PDB file of C-alpha atoms in Angstrom:
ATOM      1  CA  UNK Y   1     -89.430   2.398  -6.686  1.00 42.00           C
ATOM      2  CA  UNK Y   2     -87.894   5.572  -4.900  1.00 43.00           C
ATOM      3  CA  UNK Y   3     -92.063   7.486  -4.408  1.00 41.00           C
ATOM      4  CA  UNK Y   4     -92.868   3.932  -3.168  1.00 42.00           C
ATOM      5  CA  UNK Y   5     -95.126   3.550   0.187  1.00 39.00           C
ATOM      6  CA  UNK Y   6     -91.901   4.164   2.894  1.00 42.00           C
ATOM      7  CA  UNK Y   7     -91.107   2.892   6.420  1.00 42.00           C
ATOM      8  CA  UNK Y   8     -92.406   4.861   9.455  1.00 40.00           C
ATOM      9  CA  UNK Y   9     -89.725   7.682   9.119  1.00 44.00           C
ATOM     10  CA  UNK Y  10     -91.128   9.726   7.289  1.00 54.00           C
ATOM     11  CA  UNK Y  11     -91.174  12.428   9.365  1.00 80.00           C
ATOM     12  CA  UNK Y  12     -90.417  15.664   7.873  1.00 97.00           C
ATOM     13  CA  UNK Y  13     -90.542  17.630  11.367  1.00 97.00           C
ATOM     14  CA  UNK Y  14     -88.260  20.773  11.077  1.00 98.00           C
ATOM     15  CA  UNK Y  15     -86.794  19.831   7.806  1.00 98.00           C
ATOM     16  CA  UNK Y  16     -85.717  22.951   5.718  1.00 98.00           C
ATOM     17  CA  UNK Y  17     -85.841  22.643   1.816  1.00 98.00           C
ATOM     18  CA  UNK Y  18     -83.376  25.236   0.338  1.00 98.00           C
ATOM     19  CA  UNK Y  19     -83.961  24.472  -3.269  1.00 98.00           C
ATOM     20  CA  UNK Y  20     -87.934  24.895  -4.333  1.00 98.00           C
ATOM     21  CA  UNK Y  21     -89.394  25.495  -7.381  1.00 98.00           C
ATOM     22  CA  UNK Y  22     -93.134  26.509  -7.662  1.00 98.00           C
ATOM     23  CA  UNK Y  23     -95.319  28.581  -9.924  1.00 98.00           C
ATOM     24  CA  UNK Y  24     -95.169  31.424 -10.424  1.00 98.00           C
ATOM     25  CA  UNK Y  25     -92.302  30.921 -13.139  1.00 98.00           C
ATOM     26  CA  UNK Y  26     -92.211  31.275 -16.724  1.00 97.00           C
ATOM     27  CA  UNK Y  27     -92.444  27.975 -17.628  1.00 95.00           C
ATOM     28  CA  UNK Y  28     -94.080  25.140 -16.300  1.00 97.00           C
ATOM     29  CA  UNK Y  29     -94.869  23.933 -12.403  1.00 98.00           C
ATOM     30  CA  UNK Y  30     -96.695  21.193 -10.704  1.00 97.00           C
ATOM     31  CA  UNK Y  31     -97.662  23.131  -7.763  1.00 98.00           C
ATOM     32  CA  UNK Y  32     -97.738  27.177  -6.906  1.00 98.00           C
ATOM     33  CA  UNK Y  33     -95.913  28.556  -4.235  1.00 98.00           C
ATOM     34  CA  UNK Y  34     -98.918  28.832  -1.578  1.00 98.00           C
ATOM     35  CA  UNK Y  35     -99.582  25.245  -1.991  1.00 98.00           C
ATOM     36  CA  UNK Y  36     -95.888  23.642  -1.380  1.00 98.00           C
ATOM     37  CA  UNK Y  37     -95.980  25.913   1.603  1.00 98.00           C
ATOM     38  CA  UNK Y  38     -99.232  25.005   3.241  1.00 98.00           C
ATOM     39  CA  UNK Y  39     -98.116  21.099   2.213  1.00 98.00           C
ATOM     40  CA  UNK Y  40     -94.512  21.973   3.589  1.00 98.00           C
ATOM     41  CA  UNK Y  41     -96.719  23.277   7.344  1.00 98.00           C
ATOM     42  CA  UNK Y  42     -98.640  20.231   7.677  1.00 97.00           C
ATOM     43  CA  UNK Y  43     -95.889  18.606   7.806  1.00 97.00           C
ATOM     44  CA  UNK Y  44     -94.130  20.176  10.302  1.00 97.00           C
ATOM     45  CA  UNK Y  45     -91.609  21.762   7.868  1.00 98.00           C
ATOM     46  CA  UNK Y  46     -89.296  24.650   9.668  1.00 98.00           C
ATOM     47  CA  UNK Y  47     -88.718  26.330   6.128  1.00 98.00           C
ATOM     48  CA  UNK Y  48     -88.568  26.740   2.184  1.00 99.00           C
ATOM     49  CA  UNK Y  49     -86.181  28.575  -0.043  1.00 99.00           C
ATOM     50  CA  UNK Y  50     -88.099  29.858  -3.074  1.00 99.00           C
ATOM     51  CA  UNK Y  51     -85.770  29.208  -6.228  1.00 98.00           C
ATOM     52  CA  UNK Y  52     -86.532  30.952  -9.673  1.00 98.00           C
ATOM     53  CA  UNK Y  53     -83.812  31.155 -12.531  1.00 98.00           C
ATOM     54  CA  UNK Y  54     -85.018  34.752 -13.798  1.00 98.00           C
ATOM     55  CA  UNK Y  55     -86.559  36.748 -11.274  1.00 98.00           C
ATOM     56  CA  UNK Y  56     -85.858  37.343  -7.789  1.00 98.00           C
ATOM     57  CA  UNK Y  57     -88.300  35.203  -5.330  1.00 98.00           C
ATOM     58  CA  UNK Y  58     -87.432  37.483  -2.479  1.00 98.00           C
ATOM     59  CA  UNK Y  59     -91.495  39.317  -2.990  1.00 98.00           C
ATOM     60  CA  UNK Y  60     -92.555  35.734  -3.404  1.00 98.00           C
ATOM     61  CA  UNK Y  61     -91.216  35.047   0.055  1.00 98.00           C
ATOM     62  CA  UNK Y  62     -92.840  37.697   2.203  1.00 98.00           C
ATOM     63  CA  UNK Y  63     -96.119  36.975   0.378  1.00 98.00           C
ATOM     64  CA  UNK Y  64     -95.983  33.420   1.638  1.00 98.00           C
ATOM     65  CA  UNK Y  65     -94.234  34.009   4.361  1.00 98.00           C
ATOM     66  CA  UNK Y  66     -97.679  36.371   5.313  1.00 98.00           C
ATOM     67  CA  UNK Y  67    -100.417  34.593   3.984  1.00 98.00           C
ATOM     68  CA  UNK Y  68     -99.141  30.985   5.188  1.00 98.00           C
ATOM     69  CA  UNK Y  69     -98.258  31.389   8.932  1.00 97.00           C
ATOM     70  CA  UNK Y  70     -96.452  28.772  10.684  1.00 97.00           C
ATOM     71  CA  UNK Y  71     -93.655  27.793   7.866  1.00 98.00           C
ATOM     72  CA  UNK Y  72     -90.620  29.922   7.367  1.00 98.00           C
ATOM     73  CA  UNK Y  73     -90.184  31.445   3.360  1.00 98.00           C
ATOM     74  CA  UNK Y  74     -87.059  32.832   2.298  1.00 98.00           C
ATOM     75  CA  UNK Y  75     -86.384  33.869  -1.502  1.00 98.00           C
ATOM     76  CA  UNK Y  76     -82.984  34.931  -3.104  1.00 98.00           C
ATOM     77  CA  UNK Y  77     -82.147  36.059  -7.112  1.00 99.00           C
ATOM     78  CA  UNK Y  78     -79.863  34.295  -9.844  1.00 98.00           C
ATOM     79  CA  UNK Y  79     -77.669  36.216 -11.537  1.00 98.00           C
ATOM     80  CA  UNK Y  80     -78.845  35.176 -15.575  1.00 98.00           C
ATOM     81  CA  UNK Y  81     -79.410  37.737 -18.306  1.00 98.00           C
ATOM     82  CA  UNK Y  82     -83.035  37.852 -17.131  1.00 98.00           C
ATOM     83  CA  UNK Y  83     -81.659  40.654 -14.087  1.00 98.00           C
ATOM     84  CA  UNK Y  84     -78.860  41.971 -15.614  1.00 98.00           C
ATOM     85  CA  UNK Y  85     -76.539  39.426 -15.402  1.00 98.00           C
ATOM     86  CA  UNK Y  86     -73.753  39.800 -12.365  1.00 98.00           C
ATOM     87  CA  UNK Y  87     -75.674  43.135 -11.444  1.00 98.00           C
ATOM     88  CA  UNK Y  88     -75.214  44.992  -8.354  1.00 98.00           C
ATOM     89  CA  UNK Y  89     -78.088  46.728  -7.948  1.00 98.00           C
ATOM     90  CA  UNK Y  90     -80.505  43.879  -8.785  1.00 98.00           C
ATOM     91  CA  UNK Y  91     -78.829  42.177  -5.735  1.00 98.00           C
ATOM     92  CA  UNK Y  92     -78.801  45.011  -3.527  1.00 98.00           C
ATOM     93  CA  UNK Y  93     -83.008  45.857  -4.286  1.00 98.00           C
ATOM     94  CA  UNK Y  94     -83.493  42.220  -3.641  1.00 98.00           C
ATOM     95  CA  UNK Y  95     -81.632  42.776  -0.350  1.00 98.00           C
ATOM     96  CA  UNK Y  96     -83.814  45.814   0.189  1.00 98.00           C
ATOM     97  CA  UNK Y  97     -86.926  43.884  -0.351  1.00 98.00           C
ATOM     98  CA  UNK Y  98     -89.910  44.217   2.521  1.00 98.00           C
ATOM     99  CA  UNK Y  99     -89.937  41.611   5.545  1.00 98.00           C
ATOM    100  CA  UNK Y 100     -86.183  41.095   4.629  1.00 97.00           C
ATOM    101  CA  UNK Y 101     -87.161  37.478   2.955  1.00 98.00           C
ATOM    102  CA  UNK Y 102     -84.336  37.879   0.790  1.00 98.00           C
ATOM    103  CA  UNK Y 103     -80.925  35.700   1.503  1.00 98.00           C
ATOM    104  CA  UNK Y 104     -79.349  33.880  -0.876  1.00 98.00           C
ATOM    105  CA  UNK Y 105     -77.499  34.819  -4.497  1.00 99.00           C
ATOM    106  CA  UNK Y 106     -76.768  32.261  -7.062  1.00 98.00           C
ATOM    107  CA  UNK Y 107     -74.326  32.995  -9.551  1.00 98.00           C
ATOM    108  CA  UNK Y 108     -75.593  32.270 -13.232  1.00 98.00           C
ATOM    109  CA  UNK Y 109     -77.342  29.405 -13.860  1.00 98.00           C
ATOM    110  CA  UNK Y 110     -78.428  28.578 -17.139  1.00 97.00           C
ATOM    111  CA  UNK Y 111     -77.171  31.275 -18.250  1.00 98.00           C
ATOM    112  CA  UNK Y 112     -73.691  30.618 -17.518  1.00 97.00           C
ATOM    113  CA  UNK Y 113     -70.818  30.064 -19.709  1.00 96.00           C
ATOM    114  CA  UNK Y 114     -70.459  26.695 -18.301  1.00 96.00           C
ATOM    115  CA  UNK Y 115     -73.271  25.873 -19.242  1.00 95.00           C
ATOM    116  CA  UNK Y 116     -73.510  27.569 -22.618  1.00 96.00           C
ATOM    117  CA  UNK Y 117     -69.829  25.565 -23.204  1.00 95.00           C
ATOM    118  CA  UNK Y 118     -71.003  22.055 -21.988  1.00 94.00           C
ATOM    119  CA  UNK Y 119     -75.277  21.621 -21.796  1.00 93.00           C
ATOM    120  CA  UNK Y 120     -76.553  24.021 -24.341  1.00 94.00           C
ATOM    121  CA  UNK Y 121     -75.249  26.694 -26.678  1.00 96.00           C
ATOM    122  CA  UNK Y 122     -76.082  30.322 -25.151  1.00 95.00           C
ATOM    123  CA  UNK Y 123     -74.823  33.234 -27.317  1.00 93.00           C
ATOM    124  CA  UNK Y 124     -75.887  35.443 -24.217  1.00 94.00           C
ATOM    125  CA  UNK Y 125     -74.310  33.424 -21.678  1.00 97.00           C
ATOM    126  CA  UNK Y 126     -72.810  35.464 -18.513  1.00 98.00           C
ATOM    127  CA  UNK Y 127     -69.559  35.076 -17.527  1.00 98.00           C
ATOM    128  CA  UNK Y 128     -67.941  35.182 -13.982  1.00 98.00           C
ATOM    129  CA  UNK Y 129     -64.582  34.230 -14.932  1.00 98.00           C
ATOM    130  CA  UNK Y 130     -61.663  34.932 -17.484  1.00 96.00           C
ATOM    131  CA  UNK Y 131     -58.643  33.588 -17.670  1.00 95.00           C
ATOM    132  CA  UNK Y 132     -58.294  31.385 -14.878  1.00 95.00           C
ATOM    133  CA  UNK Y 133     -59.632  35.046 -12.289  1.00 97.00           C
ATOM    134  CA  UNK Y 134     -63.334  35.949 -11.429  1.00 98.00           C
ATOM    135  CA  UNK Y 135     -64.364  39.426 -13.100  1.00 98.00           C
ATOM    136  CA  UNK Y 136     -64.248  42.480 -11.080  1.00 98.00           C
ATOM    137  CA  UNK Y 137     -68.216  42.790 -11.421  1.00 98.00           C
ATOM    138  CA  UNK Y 138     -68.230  39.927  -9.502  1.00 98.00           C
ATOM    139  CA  UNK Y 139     -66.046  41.290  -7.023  1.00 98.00           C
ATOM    140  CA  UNK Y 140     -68.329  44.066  -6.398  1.00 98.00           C
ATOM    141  CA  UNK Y 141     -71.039  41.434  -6.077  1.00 98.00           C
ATOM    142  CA  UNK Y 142     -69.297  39.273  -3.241  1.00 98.00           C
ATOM    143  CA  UNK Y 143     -68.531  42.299  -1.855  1.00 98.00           C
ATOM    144  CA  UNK Y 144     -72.004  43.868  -1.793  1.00 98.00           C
ATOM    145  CA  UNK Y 145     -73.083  40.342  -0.379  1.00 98.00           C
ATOM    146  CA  UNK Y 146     -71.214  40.053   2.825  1.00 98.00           C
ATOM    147  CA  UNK Y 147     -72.484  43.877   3.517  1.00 98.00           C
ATOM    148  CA  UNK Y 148     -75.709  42.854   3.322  1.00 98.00           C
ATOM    149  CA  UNK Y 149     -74.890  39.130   5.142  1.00 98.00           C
ATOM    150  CA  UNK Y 150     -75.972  37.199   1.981  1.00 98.00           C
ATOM    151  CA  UNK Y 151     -75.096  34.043   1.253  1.00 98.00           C
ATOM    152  CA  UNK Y 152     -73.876  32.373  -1.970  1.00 99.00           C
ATOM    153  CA  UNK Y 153     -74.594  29.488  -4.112  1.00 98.00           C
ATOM    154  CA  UNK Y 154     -72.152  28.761  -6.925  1.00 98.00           C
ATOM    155  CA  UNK Y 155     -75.196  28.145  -9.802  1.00 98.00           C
ATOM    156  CA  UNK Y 156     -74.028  26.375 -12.617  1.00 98.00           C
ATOM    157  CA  UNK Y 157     -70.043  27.602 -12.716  1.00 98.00           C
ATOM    158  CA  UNK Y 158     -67.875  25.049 -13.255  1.00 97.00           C
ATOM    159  CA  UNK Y 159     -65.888  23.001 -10.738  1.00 97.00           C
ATOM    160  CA  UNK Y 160     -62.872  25.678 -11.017  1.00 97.00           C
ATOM    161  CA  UNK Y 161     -65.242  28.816 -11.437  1.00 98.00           C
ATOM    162  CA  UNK Y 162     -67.145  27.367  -8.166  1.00 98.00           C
ATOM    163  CA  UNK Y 163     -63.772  27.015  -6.203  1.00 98.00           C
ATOM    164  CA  UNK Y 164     -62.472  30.671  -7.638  1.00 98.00           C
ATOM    165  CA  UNK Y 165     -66.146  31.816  -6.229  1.00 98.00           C
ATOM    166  CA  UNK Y 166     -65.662  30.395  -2.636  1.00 98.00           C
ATOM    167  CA  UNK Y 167     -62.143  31.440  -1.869  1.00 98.00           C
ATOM    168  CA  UNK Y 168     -63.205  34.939  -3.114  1.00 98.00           C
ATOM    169  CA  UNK Y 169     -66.478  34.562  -1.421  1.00 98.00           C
ATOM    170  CA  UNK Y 170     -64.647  33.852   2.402  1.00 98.00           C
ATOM    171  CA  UNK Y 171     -61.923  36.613   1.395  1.00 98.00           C
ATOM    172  CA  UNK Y 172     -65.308  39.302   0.933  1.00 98.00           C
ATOM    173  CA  UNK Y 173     -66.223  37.859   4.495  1.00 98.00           C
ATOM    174  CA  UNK Y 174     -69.393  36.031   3.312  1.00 98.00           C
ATOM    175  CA  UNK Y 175     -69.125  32.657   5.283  1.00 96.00           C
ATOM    176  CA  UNK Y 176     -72.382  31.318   3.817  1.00 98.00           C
ATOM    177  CA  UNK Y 177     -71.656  29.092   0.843  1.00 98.00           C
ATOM    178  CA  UNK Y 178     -72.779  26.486  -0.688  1.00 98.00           C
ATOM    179  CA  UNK Y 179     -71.939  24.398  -4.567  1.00 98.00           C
ATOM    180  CA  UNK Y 180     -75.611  24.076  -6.081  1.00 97.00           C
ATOM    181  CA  UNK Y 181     -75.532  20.354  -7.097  1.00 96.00           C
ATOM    182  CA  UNK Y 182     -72.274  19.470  -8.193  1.00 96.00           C
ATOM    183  CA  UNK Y 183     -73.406  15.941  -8.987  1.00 93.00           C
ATOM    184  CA  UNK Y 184     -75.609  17.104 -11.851  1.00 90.00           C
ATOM    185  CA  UNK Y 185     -73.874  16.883 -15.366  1.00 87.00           C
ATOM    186  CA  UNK Y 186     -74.984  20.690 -15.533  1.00 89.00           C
ATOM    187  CA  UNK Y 187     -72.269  21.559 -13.227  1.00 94.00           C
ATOM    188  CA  UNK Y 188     -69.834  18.177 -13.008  1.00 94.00           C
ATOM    189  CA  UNK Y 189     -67.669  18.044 -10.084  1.00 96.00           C
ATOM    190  CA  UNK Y 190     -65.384  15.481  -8.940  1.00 96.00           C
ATOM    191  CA  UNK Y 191     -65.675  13.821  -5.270  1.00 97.00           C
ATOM    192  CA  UNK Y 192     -62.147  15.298  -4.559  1.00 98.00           C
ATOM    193  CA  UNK Y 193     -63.198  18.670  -5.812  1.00 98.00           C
ATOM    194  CA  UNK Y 194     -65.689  18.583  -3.771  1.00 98.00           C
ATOM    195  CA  UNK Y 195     -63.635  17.716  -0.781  1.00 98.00           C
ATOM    196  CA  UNK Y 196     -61.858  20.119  -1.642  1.00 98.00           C
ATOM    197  CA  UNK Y 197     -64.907  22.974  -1.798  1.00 98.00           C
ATOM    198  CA  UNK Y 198     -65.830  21.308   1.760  1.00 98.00           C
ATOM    199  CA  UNK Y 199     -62.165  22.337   2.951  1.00 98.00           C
ATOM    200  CA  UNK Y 200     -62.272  25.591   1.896  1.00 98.00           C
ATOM    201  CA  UNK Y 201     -65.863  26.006   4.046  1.00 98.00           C
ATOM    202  CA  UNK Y 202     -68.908  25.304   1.744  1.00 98.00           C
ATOM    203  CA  UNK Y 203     -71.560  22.837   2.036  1.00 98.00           C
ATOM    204  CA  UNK Y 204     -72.656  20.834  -1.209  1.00 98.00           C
ATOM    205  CA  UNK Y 205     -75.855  20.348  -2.457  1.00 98.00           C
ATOM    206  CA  UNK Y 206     -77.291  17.247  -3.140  1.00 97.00           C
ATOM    207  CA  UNK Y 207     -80.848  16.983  -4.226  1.00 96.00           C
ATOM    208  CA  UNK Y 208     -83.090  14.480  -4.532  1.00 91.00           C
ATOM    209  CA  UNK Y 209     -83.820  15.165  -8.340  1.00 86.00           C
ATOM    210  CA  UNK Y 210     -80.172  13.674  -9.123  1.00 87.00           C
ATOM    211  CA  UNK Y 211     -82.578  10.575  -9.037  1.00 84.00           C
ATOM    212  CA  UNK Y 212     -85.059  11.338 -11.630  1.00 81.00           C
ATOM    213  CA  UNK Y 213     -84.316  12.030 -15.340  1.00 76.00           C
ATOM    214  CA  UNK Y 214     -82.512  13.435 -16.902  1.00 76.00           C
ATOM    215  CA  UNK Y 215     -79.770  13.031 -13.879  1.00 69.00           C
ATOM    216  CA  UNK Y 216     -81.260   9.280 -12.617  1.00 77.00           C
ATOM    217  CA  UNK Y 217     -78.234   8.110 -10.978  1.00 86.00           C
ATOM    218  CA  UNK Y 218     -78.808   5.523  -8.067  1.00 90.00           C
ATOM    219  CA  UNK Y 219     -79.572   5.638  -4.509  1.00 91.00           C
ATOM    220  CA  UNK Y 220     -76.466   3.524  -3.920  1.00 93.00           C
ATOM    221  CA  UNK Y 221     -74.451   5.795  -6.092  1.00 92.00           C
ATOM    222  CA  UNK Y 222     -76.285   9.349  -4.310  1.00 94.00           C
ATOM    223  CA  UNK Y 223     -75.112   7.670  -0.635  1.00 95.00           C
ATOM    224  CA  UNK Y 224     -71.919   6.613  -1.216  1.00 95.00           C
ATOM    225  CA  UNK Y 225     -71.357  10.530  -2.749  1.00 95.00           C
ATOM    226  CA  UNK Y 226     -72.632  11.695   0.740  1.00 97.00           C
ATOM    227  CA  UNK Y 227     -70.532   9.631   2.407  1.00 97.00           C
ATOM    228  CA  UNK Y 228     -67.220  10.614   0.459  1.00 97.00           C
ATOM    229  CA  UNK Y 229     -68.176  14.505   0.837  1.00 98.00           C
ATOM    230  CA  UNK Y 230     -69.256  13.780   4.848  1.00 98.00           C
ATOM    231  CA  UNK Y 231     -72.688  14.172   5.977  1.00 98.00           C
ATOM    232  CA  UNK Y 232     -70.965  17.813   8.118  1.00 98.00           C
ATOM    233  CA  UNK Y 233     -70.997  19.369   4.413  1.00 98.00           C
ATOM    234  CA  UNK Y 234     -73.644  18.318   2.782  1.00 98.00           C
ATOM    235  CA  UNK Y 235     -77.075  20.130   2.202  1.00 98.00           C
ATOM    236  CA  UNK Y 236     -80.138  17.604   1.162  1.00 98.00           C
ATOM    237  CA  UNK Y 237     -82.545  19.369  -1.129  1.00 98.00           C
ATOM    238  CA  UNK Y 238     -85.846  18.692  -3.200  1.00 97.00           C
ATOM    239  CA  UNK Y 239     -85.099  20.546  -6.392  1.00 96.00           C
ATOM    240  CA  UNK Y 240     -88.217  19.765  -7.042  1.00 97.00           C
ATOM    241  CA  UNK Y 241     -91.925  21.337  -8.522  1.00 97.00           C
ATOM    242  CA  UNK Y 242     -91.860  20.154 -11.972  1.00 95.00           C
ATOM    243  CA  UNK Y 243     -94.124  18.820 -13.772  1.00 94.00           C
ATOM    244  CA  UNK Y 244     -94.627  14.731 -13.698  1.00 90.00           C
ATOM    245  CA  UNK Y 245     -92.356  15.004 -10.386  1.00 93.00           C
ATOM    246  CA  UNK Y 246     -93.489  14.086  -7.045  1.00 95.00           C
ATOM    247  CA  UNK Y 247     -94.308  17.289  -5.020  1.00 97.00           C
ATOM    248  CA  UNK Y 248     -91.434  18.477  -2.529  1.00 97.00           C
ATOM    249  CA  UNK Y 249     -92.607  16.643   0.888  1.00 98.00           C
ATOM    250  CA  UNK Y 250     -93.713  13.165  -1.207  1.00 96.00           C
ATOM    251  CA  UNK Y 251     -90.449  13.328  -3.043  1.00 95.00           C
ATOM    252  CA  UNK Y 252     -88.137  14.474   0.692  1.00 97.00           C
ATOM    253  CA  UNK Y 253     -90.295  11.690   2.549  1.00 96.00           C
ATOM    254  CA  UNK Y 254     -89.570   8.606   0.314  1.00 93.00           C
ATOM    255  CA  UNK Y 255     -85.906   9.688   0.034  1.00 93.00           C
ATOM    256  CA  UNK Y 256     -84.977  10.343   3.286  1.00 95.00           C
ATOM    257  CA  UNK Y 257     -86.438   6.790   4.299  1.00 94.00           C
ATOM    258  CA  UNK Y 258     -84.380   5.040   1.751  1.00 93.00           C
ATOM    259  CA  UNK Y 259     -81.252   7.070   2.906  1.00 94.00           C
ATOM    260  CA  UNK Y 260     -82.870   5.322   6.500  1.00 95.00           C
ATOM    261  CA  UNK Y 261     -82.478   2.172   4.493  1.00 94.00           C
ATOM    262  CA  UNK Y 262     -78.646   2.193   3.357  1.00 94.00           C
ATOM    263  CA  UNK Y 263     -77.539   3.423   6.722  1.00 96.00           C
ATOM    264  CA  UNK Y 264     -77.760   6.797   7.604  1.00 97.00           C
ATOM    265  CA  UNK Y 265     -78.524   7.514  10.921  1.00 97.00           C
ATOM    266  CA  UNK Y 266     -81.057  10.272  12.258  1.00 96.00           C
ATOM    267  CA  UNK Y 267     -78.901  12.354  13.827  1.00 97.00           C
ATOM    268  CA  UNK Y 268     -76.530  11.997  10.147  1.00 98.00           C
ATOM    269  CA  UNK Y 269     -80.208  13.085   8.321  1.00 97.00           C
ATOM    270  CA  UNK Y 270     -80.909  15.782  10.970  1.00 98.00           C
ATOM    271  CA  UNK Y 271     -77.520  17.550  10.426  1.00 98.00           C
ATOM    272  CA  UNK Y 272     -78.121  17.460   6.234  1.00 98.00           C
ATOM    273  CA  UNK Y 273     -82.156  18.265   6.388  1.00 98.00           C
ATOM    274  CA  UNK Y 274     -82.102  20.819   9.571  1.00 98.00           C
ATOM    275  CA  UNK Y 275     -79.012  21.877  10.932  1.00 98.00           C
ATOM    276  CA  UNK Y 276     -76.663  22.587   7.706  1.00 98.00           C
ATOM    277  CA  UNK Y 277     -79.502  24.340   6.144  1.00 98.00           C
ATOM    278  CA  UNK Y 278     -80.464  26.293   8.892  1.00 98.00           C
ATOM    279  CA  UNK Y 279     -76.555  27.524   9.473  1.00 98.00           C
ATOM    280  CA  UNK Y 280     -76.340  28.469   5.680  1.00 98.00           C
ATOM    281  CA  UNK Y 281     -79.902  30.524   6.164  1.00 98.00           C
ATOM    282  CA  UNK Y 282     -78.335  32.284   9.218  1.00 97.00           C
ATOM    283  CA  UNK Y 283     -81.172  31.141  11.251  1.00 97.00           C
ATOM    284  CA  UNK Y 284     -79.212  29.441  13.994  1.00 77.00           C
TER     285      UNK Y 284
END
């Protein structure tokens, strides 16, 4: 099994998780925010991303970041009905927030209308696209972004709305992108989509939740994505903190020694886990 006892890598030493879920939320978690951090530390972690559909986890940051020295927090805000929707000003407070914890903006999630048109019916769903163009709203959002040297993650648009999002996203002058898990059915990009997203200058997320349910595709089938998209633009996240799921470091350690397993080399697993992650932060 994938949370099965693993080889001797499983060394997590400046790994950065950019996709971390944790109470508090407003629905269920395995594990609060304090604890993945002080679990993330004794392992040598360099730094976690706070993720939370409907409220912005840039406070959450600063509060870990001060009451758990020694691991780097950073926090960001999705853009679902819960903040307004593609909303200006809720981006630009969360830019404002104190110790400056806040980075990253994710366009709607399940909120979106790609979602609301292929997962789940949403009657409130937010739009960032119409006919075949991005909104102006969102315009002033990308362009509110690269003043305040944000970065963007493409939430749960769909393959066209994420490649409308990063051409418009370099043309604002934000050079921080990344496609939140295109593998999930949630979002459903192509390989040569996401070439072509990697062309244009975003990374792609894969996280190691593809592998549980409802997702559960195969390690075979996870490493042979990675190795179409090239290890150079691709970001290796948990995604994890729900319930029945392995905590963030269990579920990172077992994965990245089975990525060991099919061939990836350190330096390969260094670039996806450290450096990527730390370029799309701006902490390098």
């Amino acid at each position: 099994m994938l949370w099965a006892a693993v080889s001797a890598f499983a060394q997590l030493d400046g790994v950065i998780d950019l996709h971390v879920h944790s109470a508090p939320d407003s629905g269920p978690r395995s594990i609060d925010a304090l604890e993945v951090a002080r679990m993330a530390r004794r392992r040598n972690m360099r730094a976690l991303l706070f993720k939370n559909h409907y409220t912005s986890t840039a406070p959450l940051a600063y509060l870990v970041s001060q009451a758990v020295p020694g691991i780097e927090a950073y926090g960001g805000i999705v853009l679902n009905r819960s903040v307004g929707g593609i909303n200006p000003a809720a981006v630009e407070h969360m830019a404002k927030t104190t110790g400056g914890r806040g980075r990253v903006v994710w366009m709607p999630t399940f909120d979106s209308g790609h979602y609301h048109r292929t997962v789940k019916p949403n009657p409130a769903f937010v739009p960032v696209s119409r006919g075949g163009e991005l909104l102006p709203e969102v315009d002033s959002v990308l362009s509110l972004m690269a003043a305040f040297d944000l970065a963007l993650a493409t939430g749960h648009s769909s393959p066209r709305e994420s490649l409308l999002l990063i051409r418009a996203a370099r043309q604002a002058g934000i050079e921080r992108i990344i496609v939140t898990h295109p593998l999930l059915p949630d979002v459903g990009m192509s390989l040569e989509l996401q070439r072509q997203a990697a062309r244009l200058g975003a990374f792609l997320e894969y996280p190691i939740a593809l592998m549980l349910p409802p997702a559960s595709i195969s390690v075979e089938e996870f490493a042979e994505a990675v190795r179409s998209v090239g290890p150079p633009h691709v970001i290796l996240t948990s995604d994890l903190g729900q319930v029945l799921n392995p905590v963030h470091t269990d579920g990172l350690t077992a994965f990245l020694a089975r990525l060991r397993e099919r061939g990836f080399t350190r330096q390969q697993i260094n670039l996806m886990t450290k450096s990527n992650p730390a370029r799309f932060l701006g902490l390098d």
